[in-house]
Short mmCIF file of C-alpha atoms in Angstrom, two decimals:
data_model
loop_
_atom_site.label_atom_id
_atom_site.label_comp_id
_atom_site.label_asym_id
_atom_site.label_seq_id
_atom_site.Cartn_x
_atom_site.Cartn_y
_atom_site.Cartn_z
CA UNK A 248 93.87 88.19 55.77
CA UNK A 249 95.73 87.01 52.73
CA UNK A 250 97.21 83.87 55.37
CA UNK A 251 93.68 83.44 55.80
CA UNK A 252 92.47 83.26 52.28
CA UNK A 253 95.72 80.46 51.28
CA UNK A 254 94.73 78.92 54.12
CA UNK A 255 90.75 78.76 53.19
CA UNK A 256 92.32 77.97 49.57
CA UNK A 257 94.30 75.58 50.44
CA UNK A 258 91.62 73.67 52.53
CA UNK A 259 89.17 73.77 49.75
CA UNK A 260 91.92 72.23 47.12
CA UNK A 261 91.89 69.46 49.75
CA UNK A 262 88.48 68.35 49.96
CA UNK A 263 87.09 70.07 46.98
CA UNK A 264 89.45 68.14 44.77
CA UNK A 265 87.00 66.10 42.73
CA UNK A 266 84.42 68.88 42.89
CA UNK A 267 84.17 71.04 39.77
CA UNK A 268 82.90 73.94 41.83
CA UNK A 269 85.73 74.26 43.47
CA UNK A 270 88.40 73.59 40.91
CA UNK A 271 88.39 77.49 40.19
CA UNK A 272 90.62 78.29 43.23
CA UNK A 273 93.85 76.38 42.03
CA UNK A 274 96.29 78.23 40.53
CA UNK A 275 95.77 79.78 37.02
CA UNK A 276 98.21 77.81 34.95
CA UNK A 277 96.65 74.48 36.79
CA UNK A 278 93.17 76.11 36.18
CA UNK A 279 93.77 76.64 31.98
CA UNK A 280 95.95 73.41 31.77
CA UNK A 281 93.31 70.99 33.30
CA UNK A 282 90.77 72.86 31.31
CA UNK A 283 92.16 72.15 27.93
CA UNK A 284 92.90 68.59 28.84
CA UNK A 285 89.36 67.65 30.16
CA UNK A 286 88.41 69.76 26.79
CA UNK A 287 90.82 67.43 24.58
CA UNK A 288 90.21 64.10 26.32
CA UNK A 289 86.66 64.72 25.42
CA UNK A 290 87.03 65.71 21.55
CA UNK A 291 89.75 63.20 21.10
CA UNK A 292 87.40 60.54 21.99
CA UNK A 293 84.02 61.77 20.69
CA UNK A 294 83.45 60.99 16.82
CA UNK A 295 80.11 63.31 16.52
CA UNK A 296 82.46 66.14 17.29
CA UNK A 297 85.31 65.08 15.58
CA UNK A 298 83.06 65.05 11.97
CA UNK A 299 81.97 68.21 12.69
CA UNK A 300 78.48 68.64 14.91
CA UNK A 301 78.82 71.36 16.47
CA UNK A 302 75.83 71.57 18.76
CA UNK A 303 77.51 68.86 20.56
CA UNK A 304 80.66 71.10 20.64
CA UNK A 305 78.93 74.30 21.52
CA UNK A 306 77.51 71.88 24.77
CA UNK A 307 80.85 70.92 25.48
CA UNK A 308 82.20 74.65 25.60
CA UNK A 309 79.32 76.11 27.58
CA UNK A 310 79.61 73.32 30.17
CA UNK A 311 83.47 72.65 30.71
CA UNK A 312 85.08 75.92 29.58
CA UNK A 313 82.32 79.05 29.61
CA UNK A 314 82.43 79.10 33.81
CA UNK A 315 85.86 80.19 33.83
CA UNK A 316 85.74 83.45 31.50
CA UNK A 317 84.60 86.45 32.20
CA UNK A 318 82.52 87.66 28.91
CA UNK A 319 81.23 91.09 30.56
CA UNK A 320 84.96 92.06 30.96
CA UNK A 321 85.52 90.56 27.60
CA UNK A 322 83.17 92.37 25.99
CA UNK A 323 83.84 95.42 28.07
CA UNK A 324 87.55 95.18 25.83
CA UNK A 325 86.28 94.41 22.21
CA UNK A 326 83.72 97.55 22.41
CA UNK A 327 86.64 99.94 23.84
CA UNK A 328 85.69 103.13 24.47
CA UNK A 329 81.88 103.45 23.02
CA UNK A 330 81.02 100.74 25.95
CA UNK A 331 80.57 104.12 28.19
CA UNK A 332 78.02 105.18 26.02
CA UNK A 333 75.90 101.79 26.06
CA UNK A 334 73.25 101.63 28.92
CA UNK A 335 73.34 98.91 31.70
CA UNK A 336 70.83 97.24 29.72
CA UNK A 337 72.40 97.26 26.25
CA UNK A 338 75.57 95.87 28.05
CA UNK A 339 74.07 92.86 28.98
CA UNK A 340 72.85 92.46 25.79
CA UNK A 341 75.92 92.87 24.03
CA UNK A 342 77.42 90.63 26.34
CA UNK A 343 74.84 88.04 25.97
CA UNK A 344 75.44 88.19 22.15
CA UNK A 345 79.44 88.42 21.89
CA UNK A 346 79.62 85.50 24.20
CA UNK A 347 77.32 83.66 21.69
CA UNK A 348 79.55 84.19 18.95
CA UNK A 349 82.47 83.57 20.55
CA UNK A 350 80.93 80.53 21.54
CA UNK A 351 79.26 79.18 18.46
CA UNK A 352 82.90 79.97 16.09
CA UNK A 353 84.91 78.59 18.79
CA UNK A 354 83.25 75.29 19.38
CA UNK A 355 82.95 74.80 15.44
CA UNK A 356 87.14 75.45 15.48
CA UNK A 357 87.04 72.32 18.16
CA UNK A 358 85.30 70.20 15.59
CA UNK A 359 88.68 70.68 13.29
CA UNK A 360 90.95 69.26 16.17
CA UNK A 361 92.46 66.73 14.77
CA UNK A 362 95.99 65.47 16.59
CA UNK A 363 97.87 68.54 17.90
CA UNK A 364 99.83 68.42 20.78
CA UNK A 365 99.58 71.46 22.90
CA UNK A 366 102.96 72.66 25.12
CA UNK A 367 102.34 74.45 28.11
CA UNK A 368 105.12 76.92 29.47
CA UNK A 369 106.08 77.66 32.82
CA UNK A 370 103.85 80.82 34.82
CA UNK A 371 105.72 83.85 34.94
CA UNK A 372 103.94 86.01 37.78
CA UNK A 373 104.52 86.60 41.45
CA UNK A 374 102.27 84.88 44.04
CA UNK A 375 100.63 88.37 44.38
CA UNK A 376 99.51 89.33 41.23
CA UNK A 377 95.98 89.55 40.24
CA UNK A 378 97.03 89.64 36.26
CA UNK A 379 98.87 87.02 34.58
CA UNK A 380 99.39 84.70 31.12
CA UNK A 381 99.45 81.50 31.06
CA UNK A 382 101.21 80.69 27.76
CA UNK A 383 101.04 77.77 25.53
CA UNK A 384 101.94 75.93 22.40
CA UNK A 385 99.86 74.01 20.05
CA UNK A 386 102.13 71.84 18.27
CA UNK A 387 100.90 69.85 14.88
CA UNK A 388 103.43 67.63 12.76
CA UNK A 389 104.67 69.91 9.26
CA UNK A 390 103.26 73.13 10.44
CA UNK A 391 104.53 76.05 12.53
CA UNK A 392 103.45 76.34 15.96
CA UNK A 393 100.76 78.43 17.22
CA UNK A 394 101.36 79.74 20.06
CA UNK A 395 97.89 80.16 22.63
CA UNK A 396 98.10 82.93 25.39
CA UNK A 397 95.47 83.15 28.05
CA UNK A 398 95.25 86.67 29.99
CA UNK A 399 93.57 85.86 33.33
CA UNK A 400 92.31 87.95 36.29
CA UNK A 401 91.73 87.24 39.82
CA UNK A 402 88.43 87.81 41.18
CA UNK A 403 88.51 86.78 44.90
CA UNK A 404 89.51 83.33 45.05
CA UNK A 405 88.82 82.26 41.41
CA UNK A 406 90.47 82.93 38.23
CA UNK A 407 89.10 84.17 35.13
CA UNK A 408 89.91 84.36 31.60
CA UNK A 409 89.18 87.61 29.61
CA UNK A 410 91.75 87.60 26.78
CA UNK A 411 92.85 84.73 24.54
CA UNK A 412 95.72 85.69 22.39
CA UNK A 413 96.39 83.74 19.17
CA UNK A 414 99.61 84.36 17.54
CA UNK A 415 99.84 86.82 19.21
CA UNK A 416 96.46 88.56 18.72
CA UNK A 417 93.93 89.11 20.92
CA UNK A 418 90.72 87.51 19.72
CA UNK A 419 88.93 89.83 21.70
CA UNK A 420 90.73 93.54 20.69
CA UNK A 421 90.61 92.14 17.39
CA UNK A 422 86.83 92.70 17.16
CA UNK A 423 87.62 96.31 17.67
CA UNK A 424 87.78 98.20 14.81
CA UNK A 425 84.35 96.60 13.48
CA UNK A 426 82.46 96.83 16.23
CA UNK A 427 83.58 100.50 16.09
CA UNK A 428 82.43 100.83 12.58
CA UNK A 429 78.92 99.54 13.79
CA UNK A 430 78.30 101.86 16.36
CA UNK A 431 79.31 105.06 14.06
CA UNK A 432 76.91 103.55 11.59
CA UNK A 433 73.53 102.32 14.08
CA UNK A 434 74.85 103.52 17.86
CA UNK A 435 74.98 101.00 20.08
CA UNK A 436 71.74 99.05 19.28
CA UNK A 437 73.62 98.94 15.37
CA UNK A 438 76.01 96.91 16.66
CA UNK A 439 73.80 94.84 18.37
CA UNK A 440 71.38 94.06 15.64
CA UNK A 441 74.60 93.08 13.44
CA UNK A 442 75.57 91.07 16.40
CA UNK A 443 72.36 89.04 16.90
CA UNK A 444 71.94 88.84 12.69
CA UNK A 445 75.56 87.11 12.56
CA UNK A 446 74.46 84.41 15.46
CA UNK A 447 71.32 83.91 13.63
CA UNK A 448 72.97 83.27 10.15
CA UNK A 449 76.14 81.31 12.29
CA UNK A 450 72.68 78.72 14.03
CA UNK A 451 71.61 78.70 10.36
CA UNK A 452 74.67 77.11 9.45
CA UNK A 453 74.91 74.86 12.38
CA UNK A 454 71.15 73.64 11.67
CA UNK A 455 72.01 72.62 8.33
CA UNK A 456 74.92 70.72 8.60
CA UNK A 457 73.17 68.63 11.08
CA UNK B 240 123.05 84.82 -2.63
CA UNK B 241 123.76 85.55 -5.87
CA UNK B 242 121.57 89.49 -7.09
CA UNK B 243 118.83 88.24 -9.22
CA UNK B 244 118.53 89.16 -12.70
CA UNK B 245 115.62 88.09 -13.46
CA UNK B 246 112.85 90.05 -15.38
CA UNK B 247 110.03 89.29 -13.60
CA UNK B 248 111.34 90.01 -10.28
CA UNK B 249 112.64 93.07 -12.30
CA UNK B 250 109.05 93.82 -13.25
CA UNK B 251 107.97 92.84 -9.69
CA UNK B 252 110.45 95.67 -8.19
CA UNK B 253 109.32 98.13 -10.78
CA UNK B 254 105.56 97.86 -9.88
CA UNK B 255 106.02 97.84 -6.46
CA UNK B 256 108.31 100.80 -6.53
CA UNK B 257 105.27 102.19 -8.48
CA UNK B 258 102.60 101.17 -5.73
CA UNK B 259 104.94 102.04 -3.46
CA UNK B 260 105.70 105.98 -4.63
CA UNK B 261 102.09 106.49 -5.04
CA UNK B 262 100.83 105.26 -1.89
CA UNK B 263 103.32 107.67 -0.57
CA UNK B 264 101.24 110.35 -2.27
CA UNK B 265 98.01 109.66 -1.27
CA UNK B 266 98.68 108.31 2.01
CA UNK B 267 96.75 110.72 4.06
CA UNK B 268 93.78 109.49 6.17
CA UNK B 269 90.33 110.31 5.44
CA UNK B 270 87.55 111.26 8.00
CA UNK B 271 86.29 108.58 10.00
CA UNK B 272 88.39 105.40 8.56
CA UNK B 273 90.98 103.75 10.25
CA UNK B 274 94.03 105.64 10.44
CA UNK B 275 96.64 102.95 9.31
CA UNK B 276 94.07 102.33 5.97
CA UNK B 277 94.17 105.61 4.01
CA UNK B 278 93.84 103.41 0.96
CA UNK B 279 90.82 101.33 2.12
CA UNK B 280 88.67 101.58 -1.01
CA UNK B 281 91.78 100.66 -3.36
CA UNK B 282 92.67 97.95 -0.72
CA UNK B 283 88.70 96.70 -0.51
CA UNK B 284 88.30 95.72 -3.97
CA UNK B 285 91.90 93.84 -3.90
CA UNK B 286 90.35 91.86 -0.85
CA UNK B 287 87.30 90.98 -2.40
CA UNK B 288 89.52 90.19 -6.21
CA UNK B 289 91.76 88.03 -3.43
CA UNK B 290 88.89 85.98 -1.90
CA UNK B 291 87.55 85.24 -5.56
CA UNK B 292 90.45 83.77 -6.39
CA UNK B 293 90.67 81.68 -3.23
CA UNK B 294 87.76 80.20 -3.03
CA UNK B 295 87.86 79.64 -6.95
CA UNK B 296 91.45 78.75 -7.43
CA UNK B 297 93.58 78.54 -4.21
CA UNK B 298 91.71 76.95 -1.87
CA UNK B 299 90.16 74.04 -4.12
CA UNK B 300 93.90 73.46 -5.06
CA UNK B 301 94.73 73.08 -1.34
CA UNK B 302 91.78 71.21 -0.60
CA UNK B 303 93.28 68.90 -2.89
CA UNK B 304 96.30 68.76 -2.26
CA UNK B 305 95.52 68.40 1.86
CA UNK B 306 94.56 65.04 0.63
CA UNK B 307 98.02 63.68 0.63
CA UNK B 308 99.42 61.47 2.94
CA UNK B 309 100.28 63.90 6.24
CA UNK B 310 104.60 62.35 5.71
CA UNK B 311 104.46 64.19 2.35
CA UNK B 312 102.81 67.20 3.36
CA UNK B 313 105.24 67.59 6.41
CA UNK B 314 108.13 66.80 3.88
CA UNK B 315 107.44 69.68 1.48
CA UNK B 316 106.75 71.97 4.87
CA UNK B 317 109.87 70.97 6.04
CA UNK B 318 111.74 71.30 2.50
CA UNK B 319 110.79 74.58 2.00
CA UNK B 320 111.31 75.70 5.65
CA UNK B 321 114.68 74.71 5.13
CA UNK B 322 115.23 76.90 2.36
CA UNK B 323 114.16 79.37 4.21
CA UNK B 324 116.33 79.29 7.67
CA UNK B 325 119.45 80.62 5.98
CA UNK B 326 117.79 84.07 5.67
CA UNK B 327 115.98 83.30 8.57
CA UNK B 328 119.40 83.15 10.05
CA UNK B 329 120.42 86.46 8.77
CA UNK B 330 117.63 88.48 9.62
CA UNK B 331 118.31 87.33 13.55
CA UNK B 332 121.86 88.41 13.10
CA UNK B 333 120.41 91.40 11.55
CA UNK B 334 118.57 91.87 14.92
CA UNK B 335 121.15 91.52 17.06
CA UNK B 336 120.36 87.83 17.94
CA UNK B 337 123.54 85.93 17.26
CA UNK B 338 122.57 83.01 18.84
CA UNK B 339 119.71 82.45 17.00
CA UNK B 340 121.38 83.36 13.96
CA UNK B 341 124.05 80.81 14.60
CA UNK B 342 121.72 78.41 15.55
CA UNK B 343 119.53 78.97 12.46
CA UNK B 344 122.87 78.11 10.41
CA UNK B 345 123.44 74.85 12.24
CA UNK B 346 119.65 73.97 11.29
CA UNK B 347 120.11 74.53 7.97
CA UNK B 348 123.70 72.30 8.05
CA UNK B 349 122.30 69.69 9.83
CA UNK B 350 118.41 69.53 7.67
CA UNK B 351 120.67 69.53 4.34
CA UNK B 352 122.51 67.07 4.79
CA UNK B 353 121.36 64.53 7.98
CA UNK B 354 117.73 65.74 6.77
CA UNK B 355 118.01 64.49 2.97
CA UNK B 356 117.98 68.33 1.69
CA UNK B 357 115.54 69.50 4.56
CA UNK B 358 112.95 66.92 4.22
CA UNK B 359 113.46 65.63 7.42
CA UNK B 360 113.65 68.52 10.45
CA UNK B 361 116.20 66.58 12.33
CA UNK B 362 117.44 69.94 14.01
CA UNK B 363 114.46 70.28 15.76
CA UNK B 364 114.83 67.11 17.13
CA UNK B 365 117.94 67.86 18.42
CA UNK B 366 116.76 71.11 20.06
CA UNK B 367 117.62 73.87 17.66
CA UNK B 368 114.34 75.54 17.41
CA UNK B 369 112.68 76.69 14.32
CA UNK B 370 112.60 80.61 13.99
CA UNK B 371 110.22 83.08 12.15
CA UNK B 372 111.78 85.73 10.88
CA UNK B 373 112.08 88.24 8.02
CA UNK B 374 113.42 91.52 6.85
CA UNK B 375 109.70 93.12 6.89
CA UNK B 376 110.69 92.05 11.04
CA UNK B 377 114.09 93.28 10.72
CA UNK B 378 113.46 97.02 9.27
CA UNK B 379 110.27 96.98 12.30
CA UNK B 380 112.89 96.07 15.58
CA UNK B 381 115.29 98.37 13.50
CA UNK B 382 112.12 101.43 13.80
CA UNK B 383 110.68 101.55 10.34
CA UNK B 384 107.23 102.48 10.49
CA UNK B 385 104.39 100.10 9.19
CA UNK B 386 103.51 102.90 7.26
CA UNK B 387 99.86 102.06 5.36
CA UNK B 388 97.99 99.11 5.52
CA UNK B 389 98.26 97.50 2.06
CA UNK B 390 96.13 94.36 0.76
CA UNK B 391 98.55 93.24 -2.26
CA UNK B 392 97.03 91.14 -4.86
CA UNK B 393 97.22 86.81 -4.32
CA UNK B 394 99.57 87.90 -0.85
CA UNK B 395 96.67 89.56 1.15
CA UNK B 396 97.50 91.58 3.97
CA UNK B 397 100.76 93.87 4.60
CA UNK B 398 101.65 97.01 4.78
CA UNK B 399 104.16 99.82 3.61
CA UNK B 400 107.42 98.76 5.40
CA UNK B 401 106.57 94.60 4.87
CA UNK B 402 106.03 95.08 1.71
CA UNK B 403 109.63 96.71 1.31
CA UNK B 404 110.78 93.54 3.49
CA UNK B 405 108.93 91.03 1.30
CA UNK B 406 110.90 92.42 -2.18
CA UNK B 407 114.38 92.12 0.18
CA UNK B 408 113.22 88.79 0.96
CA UNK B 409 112.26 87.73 -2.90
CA UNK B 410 115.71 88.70 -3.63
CA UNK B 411 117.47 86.51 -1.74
CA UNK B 412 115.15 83.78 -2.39
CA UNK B 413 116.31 80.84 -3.38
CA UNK B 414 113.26 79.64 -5.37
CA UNK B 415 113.53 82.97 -6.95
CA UNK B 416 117.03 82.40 -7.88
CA UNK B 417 116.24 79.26 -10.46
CA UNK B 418 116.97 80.01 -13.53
CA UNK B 419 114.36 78.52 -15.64
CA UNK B 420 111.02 79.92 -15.13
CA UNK B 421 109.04 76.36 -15.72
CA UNK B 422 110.78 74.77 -12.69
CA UNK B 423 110.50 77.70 -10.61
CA UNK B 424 106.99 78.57 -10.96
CA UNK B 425 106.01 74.56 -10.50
CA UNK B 426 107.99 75.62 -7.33
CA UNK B 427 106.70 78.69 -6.49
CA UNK B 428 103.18 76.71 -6.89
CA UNK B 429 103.94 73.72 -4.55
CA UNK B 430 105.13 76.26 -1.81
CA UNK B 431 102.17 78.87 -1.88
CA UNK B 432 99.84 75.44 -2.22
CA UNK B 433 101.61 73.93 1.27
CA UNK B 434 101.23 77.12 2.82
CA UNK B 435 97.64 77.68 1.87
CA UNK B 436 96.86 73.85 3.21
CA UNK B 437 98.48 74.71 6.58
CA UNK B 438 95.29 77.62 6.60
CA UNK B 439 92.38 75.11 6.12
CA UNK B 440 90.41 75.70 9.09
CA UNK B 441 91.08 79.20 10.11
CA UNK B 442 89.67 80.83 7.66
CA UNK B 443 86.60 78.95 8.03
CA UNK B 444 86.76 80.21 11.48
CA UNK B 445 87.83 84.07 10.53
CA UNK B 446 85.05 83.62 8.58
CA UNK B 447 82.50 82.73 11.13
CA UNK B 448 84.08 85.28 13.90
CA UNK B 449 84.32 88.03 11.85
CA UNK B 450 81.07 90.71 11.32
CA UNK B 451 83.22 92.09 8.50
CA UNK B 452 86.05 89.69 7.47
CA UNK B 453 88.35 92.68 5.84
CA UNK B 454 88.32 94.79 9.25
CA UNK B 455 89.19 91.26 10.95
CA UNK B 456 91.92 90.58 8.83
CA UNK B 457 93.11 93.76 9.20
CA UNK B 458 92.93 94.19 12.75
CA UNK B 459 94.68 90.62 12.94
CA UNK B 460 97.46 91.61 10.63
CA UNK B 461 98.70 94.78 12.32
CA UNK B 462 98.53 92.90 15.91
CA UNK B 463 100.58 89.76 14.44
CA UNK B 464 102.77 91.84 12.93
CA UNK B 465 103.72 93.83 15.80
CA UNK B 466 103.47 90.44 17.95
CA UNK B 467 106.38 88.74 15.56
CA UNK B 468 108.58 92.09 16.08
CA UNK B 469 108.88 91.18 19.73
CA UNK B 470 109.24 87.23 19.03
CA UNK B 471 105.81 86.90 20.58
CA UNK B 472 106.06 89.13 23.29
CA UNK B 473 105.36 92.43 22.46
CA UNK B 474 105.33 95.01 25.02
CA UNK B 475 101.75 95.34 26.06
CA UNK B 476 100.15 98.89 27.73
CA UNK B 477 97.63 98.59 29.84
CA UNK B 478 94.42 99.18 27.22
CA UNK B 479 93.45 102.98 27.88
CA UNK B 480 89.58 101.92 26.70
CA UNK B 481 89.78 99.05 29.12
CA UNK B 482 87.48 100.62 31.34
CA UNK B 483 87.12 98.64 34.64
CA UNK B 484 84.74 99.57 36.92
CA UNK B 485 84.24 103.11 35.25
CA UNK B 486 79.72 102.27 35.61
CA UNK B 487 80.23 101.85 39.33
CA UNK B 488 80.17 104.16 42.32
CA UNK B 489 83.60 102.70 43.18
CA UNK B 490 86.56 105.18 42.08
CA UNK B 491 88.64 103.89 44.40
CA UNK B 492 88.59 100.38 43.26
CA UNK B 493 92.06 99.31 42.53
CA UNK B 494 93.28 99.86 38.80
CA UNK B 495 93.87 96.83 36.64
CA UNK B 496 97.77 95.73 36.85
CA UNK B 497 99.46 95.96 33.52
CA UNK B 498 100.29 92.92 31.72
CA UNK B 499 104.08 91.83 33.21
CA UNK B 500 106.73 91.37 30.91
#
């Protein structure tokens, strides 16, 4: 079965090579590295991103880099354990939302690339595992580097991300203890509202600088 | 290094001593806050008194100064890195890593002299890689306890057993350890301005991420923290609240893997 799926794998890499759809079944360190660099080509060459518009960065994320994470598991994480509580309905919700803010304070943290160099280190895992980090290392001239981990899971062929640790910290666990504050305050739909609020007041911000 | 005599490290030690004996007095957590912030309320109103004065005084000052030309910036980053790898150095012999110790002496040989008094991070160039370490790191591989989550005033975030490191590390300090207090303060300035420049940008995004910034920044100190410990590798349990699968009629779905490493 598993000679069967390298096999199928393997075939697809072959003639799937210049088709995005199919780029998801490489390897995960391939996957995350030729991310980033389609990601960086882009910014490095776009001005309107560069001086800070970050519709045209939010665009950019949703398009090149949102298919290849996993926000339900994501979000399954930064709620911890009240996320049992939450109805199938309010999960998707709450997923909808986290993935906006993600999005929307990532893609404005894109518009301050300016010229680091980012390092990536050799995959640690076994050709069996189903759980691995690909780790790597942005690099600017005068300051310390940051070092960029990227937890990904396999989910039948493809690979998805559903931790990014900066520094060491996951962005995602990080969220934790607030959205844990939010739910002992409003429940579930508390954290919500503050959710949807914050990406409202985040577009505000976006709108004016345009 | 020469002990320091001076009196306002003196009156630094004393207070801290002070914060330090009564936090051990009141540290007991309270129902329903986070259990490594007894002091939140105390430590609230320092975060808010810290982010007045950043966006008042710090910031605009390294807004300013982020103006200079990047070769001067990456100078004074480098200057003051080099006065920091001897007890860099230390600290990893401290911990057991002789290597890096040793290695962390030949940086500092080869920056002070070669690099024009550490202007120029030749030793990176030639492979010996720049380490971050400090006794607040030393006293946590050693098994001190973080203890209580303390915001201290113009530092921000730390906690019980850092904060000890931090007055072992002002000790030492070579900036400290100027005599007159003009110079050193000018010095003290530059080197809290560079490090405050090297910032612009996250905290806009902390800022943006966060639904409340202080949980944020705490929740990002104690994971860094325990991250710089283990050199960036700290070892990581598989998360009891991350739930896979728990909604679906599938018990027998196979468990997550933990992390490897």
């Amino acid at each position: 079965m598993k000679k069967i799926a390298s096999l199928f794998a393997a075939l697809t890499l072959g003639i799937g090579i210049q088709c995005a759809a199919f780029a998801q079944s490489i390897a995960p360190d391939a996957l995350v590295k030729s991310v980033t660099d389609d990601v960086i080509t882009i910014v490095r060459q776009d001005k309107a991103i560069q001086s800070g518009d970050t519709r045209k960065a939010v665009d950019l994320v949703e398009t090149k880099v949102l298919p290849y994470f996993d926000f339900a598991h994501m979000t399954r994480l930064a709620v911890g354990k009240d996320w049992r509580q939450a109805s199938a309905e309010q999960k998707t919700v709450l997923t909808h939302e986290f993935k906006n803010l993600l999005v929307r304070t990532y893609s404005n943290a894109l518009t301050q690339y300016r010229n680091q160099h980012i390092d990536f280190k050799p995959l640690k895992a076994k050709p069996e595992d189903t759980d691995v980090v690909v780790r790597t290392e942005v690099r600017q001239p005068g300051a310390k580097p940051v070092q960029i981990d990227y937890n990904l899971e396999k989910q039948g062929d493809n690979w998805k991300v559903y931790d990014v640790m900066v520094a060491g910290v996951s962005l995602v666990t990080n969220y934790r203890d607030s959205f844990g504050q939010e739910v002992r305050n409003g429940g579930i739909d508390g954290l919500i509202k503050s959710l949807k609020d914050k990406n409202k007041q985040l577009d505000t911000t976006v709108s004016a600088k345009k | 290094m020469k002990k320091n005599k001076k009196p306002e490290l003196r009156a630094v030690r004393r207070s801290a001593a002070t914060l330090l004996l009564g936090l051990g007095l009141t540290a007991c957590a309270g129902p329903g806050g986070h259990p490594k912030d007894p002091l939140e309320p105390i430590n609230r109103a320092t975060f808010r008194f810290n982010e007045t004065a950043d966006r008042y005084v710090m910031r605009p000052a390294a807004e300013v100064y982020d103006l200079a030309p990047l070769p001067v910036k990456v100078g004074v980053g480098n200057f003051f890195g080099n006065l920091a790898d001897v007890w860099i150095g230390v600290n990893n012999l401290l911990q057991g890593k002789f290597a890096e110790g040793l290695s962390d002496g030949g940086r500092f040989l080869v920056n002070s002299t070669a690099g024009m008094l550490g202007v120029f991070d030749i030793a990176t160039e030639l492979g010996l890689e720049k380490h971050d370490e400090d006794f607040g790191q030393t006293l946590g591989l050693w098994g001190v306890g973080d203890g209580p989550y303390i915001v201290l005033p113009l530092l921000g975030s730390s906690n019980l057993r850092d904060t000890a490191g931090l007055i072992g590390d002002l000790n030492v300090d070579p900036v400290m350890a100027i005599n007159s207090s003009g110079p050193r303060n000018r010095v003290t300035a530059l080197r809290f301005i560079n490090r405050r420049s090297q910032l612009l940008g996250a905290d806009t995004t902390a800022e943006q991420a966060s639904l409340d910034k202080y949980d944020y920044m705490r929740s990002f100190y104690i994971q860094y923290r325990q991250s710089q410990i283990y050199d960036g590798q700290p070892p990581r349990v598989k998360d009891p609240d991350d739930e896979a699968d728990m909604d679906e009629a599938t018990p027998a779905a196979p468990a997550r893997k933990e992390n490897q490493e």
